[in-house]
Coordinates of N, CA, C and O in Angstrom, one line a residue:
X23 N 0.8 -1.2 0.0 CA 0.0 0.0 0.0 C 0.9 1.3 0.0 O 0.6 2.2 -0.8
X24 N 1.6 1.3 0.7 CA 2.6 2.3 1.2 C 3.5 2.8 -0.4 O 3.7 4.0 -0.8
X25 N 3.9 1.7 -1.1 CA 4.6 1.6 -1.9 C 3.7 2.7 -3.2 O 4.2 3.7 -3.6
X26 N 2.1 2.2 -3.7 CA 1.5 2.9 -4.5 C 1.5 3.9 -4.1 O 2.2 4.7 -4.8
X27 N 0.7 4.4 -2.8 CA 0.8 6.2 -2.4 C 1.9 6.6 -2.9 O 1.8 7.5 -3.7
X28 N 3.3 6.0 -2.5 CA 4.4 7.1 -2.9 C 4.7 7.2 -4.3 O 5.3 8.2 -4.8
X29 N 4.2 6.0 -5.1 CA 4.4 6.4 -6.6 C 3.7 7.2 -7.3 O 4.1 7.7 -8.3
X30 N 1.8 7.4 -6.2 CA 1.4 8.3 -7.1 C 1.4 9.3 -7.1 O 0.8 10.0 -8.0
X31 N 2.3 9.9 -5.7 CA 2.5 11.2 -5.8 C 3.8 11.2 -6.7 O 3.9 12.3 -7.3
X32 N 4.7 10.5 -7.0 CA 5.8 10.4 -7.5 C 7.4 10.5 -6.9 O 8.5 10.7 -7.5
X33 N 7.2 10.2 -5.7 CA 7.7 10.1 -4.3 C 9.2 8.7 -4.9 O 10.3 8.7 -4.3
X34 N 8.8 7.7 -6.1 CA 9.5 6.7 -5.8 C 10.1 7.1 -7.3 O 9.4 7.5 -8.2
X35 N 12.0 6.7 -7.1 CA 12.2 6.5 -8.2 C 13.5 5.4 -8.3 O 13.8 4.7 -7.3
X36 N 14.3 5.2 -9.5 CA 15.1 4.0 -9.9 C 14.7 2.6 -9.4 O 13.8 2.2 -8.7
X37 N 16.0 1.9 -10.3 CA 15.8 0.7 -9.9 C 15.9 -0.3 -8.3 O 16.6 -0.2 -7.3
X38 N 15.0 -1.2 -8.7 CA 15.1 -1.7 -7.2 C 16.1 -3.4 -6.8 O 16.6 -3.9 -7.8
X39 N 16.2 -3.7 -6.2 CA 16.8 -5.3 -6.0 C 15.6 -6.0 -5.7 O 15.7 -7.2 -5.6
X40 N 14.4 -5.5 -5.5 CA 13.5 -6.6 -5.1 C 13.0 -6.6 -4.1 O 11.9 -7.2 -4.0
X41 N 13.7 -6.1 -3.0 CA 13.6 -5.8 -1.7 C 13.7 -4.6 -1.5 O 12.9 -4.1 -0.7
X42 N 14.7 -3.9 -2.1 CA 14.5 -2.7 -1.9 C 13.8 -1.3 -2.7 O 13.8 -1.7 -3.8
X43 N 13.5 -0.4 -2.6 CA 13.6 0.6 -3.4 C 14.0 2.3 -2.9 O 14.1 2.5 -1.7
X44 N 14.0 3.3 -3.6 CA 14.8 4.6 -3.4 C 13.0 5.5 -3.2 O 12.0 5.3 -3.7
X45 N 13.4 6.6 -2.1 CA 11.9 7.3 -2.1 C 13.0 8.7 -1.7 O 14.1 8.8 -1.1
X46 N 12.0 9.6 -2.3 CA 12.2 11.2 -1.9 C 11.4 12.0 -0.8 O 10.2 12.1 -0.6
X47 N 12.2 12.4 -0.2 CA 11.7 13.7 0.9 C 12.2 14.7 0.4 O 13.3 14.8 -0.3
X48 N 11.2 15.8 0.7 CA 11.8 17.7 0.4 C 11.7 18.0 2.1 O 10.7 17.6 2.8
X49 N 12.7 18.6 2.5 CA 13.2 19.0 4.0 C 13.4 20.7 3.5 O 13.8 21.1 2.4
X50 N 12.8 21.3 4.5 CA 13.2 22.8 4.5 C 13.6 23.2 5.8 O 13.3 22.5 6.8
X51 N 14.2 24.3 5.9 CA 16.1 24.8 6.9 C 14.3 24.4 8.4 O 13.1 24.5 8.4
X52 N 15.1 24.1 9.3 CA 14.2 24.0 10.7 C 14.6 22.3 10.9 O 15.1 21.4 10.2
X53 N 14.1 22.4 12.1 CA 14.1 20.4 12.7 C 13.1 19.6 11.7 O 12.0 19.8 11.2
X54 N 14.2 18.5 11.5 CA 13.7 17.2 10.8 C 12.1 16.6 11.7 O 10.9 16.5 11.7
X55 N 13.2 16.4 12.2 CA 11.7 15.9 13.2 C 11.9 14.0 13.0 O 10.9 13.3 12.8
X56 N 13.4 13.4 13.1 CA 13.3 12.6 12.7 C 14.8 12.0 13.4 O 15.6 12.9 13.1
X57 N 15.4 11.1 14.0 CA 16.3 10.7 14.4 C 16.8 9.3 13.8 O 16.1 8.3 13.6
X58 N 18.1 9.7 13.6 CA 18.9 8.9 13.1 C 20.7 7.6 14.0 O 21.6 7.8 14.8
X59 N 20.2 6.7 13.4 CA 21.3 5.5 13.7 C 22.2 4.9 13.3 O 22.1 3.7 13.1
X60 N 23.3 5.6 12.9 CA 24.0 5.7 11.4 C 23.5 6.1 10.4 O 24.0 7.2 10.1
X61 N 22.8 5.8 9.7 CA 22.2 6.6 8.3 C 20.5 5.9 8.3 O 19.7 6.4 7.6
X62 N 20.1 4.8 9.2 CA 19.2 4.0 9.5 C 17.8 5.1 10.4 O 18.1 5.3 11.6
X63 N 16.7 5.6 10.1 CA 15.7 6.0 10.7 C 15.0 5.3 11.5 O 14.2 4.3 11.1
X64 N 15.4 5.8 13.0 CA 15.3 4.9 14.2 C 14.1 6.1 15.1 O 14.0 5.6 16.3
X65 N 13.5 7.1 15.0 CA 12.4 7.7 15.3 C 12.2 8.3 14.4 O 13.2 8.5 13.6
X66 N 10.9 8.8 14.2 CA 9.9 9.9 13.4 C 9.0 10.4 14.5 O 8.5 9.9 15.5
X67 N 9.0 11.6 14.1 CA 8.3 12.4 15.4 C 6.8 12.8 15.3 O 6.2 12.3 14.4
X68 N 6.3 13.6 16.2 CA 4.8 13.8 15.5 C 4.6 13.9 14.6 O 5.5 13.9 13.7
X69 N 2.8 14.0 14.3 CA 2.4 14.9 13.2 C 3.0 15.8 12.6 O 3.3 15.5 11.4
X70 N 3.4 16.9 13.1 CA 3.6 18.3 13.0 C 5.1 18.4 12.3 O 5.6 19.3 11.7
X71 N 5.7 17.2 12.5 CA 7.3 17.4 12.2 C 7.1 17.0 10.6 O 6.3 16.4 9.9
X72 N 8.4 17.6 10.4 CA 8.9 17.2 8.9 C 8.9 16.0 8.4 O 8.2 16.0 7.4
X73 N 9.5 15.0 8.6 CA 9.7 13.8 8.7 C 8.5 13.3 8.6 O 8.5 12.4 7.8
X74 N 7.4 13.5 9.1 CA 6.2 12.6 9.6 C 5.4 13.1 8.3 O 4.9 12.4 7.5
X75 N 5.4 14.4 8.3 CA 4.3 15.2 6.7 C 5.1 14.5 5.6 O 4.3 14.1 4.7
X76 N 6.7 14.4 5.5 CA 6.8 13.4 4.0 C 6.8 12.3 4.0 O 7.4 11.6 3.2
X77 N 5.9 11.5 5.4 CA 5.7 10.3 5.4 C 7.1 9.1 5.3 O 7.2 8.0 4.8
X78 N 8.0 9.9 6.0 CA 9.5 9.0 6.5 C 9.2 8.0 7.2 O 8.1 8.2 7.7
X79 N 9.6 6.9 7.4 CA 9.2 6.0 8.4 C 10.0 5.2 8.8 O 11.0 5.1 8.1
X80 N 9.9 4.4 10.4 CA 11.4 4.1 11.1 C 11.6 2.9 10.0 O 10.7 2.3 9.4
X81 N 12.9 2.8 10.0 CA 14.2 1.7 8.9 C 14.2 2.1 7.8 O 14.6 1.3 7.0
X82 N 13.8 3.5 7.4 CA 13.8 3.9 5.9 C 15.6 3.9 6.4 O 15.9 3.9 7.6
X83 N 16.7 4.0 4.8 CA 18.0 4.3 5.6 C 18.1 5.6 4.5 O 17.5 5.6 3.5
X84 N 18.7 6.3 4.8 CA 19.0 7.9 4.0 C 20.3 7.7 3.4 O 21.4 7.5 4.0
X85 N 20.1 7.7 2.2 CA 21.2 7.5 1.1 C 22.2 8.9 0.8 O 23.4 9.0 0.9
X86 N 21.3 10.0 0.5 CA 22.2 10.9 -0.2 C 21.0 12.5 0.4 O 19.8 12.5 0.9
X87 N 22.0 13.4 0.1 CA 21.2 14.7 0.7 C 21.7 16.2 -0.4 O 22.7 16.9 -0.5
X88 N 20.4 16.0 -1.1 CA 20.7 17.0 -2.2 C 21.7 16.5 -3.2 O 22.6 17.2 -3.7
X89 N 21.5 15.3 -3.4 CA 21.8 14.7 -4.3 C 23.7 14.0 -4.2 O 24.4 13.4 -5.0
X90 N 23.9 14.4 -2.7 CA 25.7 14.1 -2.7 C 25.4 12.5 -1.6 O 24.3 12.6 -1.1
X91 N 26.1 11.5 -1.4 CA 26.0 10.7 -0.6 C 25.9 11.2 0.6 O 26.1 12.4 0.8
X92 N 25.6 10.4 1.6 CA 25.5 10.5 3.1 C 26.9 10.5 3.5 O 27.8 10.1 2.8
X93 N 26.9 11.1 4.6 CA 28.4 11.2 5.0 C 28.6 10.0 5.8 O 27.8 9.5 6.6
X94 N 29.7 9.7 5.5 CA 30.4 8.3 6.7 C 30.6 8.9 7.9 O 30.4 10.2 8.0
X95 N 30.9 8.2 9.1 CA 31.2 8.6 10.4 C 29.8 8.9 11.4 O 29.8 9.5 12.5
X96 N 28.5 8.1 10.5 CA 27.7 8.4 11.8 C 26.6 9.7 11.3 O 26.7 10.5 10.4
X97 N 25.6 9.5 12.6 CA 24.4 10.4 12.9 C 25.2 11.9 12.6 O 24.9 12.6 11.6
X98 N 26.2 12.3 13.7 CA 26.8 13.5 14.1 C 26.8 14.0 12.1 O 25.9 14.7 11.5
X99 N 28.2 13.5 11.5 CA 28.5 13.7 10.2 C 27.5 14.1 9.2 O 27.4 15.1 8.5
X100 N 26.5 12.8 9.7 CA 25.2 13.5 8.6 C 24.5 14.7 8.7 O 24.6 15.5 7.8
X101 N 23.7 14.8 10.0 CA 23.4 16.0 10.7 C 24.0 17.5 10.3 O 23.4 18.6 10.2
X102 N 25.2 17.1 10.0 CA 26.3 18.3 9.5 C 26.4 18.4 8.2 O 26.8 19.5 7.8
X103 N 26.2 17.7 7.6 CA 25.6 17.4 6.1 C 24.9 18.2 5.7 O 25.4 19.1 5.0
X104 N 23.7 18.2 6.2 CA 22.0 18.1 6.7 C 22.2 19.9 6.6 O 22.2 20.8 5.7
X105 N 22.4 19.8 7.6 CA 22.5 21.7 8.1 C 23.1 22.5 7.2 O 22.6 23.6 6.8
X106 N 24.3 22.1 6.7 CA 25.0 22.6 5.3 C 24.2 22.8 4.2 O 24.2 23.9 3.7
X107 N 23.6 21.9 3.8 CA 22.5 21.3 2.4 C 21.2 22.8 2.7 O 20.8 23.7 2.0
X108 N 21.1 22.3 3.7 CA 19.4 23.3 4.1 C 19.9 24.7 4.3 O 19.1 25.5 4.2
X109 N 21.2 25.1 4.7 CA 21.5 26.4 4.9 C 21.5 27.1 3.9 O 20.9 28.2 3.8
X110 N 22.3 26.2 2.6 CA 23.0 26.7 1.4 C 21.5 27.1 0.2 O 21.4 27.7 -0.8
X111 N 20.2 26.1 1.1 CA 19.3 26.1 -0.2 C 18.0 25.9 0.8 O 17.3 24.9 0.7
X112 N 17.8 27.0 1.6 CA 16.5 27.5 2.9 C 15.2 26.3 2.0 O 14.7 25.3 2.6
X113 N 14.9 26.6 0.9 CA 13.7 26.7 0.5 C 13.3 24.9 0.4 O 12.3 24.3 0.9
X114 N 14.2 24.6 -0.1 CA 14.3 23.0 0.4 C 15.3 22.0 -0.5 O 15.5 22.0 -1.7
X115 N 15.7 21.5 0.0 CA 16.6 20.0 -0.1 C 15.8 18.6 -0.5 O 14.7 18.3 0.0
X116 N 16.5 17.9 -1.2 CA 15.9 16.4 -1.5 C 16.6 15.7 -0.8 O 17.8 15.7 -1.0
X117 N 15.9 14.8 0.2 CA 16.8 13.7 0.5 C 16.3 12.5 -0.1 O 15.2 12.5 -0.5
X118 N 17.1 11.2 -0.3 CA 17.0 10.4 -1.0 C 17.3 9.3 0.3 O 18.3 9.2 1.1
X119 N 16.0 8.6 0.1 CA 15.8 7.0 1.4 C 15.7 6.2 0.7 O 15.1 6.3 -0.4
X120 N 16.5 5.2 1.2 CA 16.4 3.8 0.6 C 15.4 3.2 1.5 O 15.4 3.4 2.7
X121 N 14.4 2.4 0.9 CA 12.9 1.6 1.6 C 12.7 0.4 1.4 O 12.4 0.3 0.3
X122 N 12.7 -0.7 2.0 CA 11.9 -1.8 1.9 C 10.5 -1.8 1.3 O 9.4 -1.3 1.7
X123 N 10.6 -2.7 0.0 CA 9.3 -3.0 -0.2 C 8.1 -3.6 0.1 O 7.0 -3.5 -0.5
X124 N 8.4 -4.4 1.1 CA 7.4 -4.9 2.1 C 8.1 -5.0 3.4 O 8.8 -5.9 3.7
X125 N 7.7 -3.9 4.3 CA 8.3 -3.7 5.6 C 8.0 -4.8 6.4 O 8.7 -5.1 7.4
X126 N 6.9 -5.6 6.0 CA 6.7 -7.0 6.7 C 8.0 -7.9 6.5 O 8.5 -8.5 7.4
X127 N 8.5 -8.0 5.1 CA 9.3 -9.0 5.0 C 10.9 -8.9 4.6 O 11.6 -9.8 4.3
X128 N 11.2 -7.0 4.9 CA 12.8 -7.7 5.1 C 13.3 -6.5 6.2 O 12.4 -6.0 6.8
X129 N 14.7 -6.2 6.4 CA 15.1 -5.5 7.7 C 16.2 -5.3 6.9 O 16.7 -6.1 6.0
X130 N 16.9 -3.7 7.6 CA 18.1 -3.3 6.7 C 19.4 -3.5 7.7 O 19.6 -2.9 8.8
X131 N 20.3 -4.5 7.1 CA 21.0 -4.9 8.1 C 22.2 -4.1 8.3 O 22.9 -4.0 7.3
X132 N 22.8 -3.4 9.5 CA 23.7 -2.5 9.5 C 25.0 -2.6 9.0 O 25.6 -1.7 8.5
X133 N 25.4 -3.8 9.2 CA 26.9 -4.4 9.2 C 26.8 -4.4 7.6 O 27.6 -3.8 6.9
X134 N 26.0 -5.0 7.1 CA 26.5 -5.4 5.4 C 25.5 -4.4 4.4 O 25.1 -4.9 3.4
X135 N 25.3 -3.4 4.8 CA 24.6 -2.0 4.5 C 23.9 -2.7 3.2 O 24.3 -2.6 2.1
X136 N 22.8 -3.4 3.5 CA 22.0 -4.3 2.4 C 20.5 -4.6 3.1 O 20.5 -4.9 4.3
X137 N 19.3 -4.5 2.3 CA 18.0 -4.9 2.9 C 18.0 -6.4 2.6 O 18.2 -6.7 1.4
X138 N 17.9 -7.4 3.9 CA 17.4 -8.6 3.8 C 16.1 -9.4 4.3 O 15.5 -9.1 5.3
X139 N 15.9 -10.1 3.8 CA 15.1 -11.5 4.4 C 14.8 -11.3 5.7 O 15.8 -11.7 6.3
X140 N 13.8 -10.8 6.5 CA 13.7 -10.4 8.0 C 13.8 -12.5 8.7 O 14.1 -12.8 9.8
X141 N 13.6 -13.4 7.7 CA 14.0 -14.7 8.6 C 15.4 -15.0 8.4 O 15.8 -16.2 8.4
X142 N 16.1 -14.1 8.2 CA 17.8 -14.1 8.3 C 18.6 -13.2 9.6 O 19.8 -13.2 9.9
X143 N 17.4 -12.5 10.4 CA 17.9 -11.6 11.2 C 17.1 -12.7 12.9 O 16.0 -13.1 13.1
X144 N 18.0 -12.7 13.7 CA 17.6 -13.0 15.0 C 16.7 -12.4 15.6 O 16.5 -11.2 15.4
X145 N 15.9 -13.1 16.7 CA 15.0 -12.3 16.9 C 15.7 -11.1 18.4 O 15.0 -10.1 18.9
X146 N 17.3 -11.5 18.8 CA 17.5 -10.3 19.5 C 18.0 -9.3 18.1 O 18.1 -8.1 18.2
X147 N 18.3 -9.9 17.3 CA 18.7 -8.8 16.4 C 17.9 -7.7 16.4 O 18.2 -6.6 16.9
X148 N 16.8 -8.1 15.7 CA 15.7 -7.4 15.3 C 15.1 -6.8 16.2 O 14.3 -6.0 15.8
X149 N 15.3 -6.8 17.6 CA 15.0 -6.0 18.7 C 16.0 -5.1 18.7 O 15.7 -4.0 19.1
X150 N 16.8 -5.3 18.6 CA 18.2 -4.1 18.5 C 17.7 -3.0 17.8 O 17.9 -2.0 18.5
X151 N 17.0 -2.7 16.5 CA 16.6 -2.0 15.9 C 17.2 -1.1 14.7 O 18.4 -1.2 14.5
X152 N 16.5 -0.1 13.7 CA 17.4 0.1 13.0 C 18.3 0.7 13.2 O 18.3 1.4 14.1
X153 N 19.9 0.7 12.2 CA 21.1 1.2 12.6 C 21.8 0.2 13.6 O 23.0 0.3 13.6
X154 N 21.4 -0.6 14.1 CA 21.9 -1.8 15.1 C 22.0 -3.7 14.5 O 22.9 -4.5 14.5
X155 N 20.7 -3.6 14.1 CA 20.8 -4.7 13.5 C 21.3 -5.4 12.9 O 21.6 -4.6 11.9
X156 N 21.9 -7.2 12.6 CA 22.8 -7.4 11.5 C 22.5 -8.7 11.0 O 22.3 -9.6 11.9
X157 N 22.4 -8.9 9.9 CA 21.6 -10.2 9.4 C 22.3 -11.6 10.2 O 23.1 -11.5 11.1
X158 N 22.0 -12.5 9.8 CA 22.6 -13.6 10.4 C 23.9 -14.1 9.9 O 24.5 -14.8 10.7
X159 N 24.5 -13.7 8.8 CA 25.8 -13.7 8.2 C 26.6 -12.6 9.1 O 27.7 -13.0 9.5
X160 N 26.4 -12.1 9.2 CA 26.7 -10.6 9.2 C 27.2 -10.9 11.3 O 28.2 -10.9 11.9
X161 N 26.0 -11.2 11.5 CA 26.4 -11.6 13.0 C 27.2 -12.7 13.4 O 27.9 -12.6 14.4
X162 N 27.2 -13.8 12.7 CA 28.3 -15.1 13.2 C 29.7 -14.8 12.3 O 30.6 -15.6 12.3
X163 N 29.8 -13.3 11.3 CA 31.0 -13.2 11.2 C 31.5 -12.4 12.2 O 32.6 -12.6 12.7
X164 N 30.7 -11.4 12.7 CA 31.1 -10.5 13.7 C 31.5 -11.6 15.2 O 32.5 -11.3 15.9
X165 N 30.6 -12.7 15.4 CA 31.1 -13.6 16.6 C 32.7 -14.0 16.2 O 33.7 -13.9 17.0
X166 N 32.7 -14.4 15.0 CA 34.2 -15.2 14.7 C 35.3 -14.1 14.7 O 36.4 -14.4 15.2
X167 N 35.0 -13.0 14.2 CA 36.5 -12.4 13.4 C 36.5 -10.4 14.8 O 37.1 -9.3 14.7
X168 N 35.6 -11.1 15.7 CA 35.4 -9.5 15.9 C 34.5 -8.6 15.6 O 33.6 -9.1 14.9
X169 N 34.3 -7.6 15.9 CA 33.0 -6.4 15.9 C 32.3 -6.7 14.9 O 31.3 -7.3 15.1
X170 N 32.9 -6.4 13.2 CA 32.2 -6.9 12.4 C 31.3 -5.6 11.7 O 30.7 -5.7 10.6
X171 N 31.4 -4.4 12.5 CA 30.8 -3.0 12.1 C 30.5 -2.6 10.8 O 29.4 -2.3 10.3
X172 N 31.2 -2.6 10.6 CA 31.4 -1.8 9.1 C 32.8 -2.8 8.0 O 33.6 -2.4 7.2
X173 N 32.4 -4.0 8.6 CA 33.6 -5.0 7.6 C 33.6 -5.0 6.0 O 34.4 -5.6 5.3
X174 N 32.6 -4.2 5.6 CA 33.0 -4.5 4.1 C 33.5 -3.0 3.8 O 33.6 -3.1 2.6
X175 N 33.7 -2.2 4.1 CA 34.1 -1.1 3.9 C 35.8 -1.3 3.5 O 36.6 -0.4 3.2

């Protein structure tokens, strides 16, 4: 359902893997109204906030801002992004979310920055939440070799 609404405003664009696809927000200079977990949307705030009017929703993950990638290094980095982008252009910015196409059936896993199979993620995983979570590959490599964070980088 979620998926048609945003096409027919025109909200969705490029190609997808199947699991995932790309959606647009317009953000203007003031509070998001939306908190972030690495690049992973881990709250949306009221009604009234930004985030919630372009219909953001938690595990979307935020790809790019005004058209440049997200910055590496975390919430803080992007945020600074963020403020830069909306300073430089008040009236408004595009951000670009990567979305699951059926939020029932997969979870974006943090470690291998990829939407999977939600019966590949544990069930403490999956309570960890987005920005936290890591598929089941992803976690028995992090048990064997160490943290496991950000290992394909």
């Amino acid at each position: 359902q979620l998926v048609g609404e945003l096409a027919a405003e025109g909200l969705l664009q490029g190609d997808n893997d199947g699991i995932s696809m790309m959606s647009l927000a317009n953000f203007t200079l003031g509070k998001l109204g939306m908190d972030l977990e690495k690049s992973s949307v881990c709250k949306v705030g009221d009604a009234s906030t930004q985030a919630n009017e372009q219909g953001v929703k938690v595990g979307w993950v935020l790809r790019s801002i005004a058209g440049t990638p997200v910055a590496s290094g975390g919430k803080a980095a992007i945020l600074k992004q963020a403020a830069a982008a909306l300073k430089a252009a008040p009236t408004g910015v595009r951000f670009e979310f990567q979305i699951a196409i059926d939020e029932a059936a997969s979870r974006h896993c943090a470690a291998c920055d990829k939407f999977v199979a939600i019966g590949e993620f544990s069930e403490e995983q999956l309570a960890a939440g987005p920005g936290k979570q890591m598929c089941g590959s992803c976690e028995e490599y992090a048990e064997t070799y160490g943290d496991g964070g950000d290992m394909y980088e």
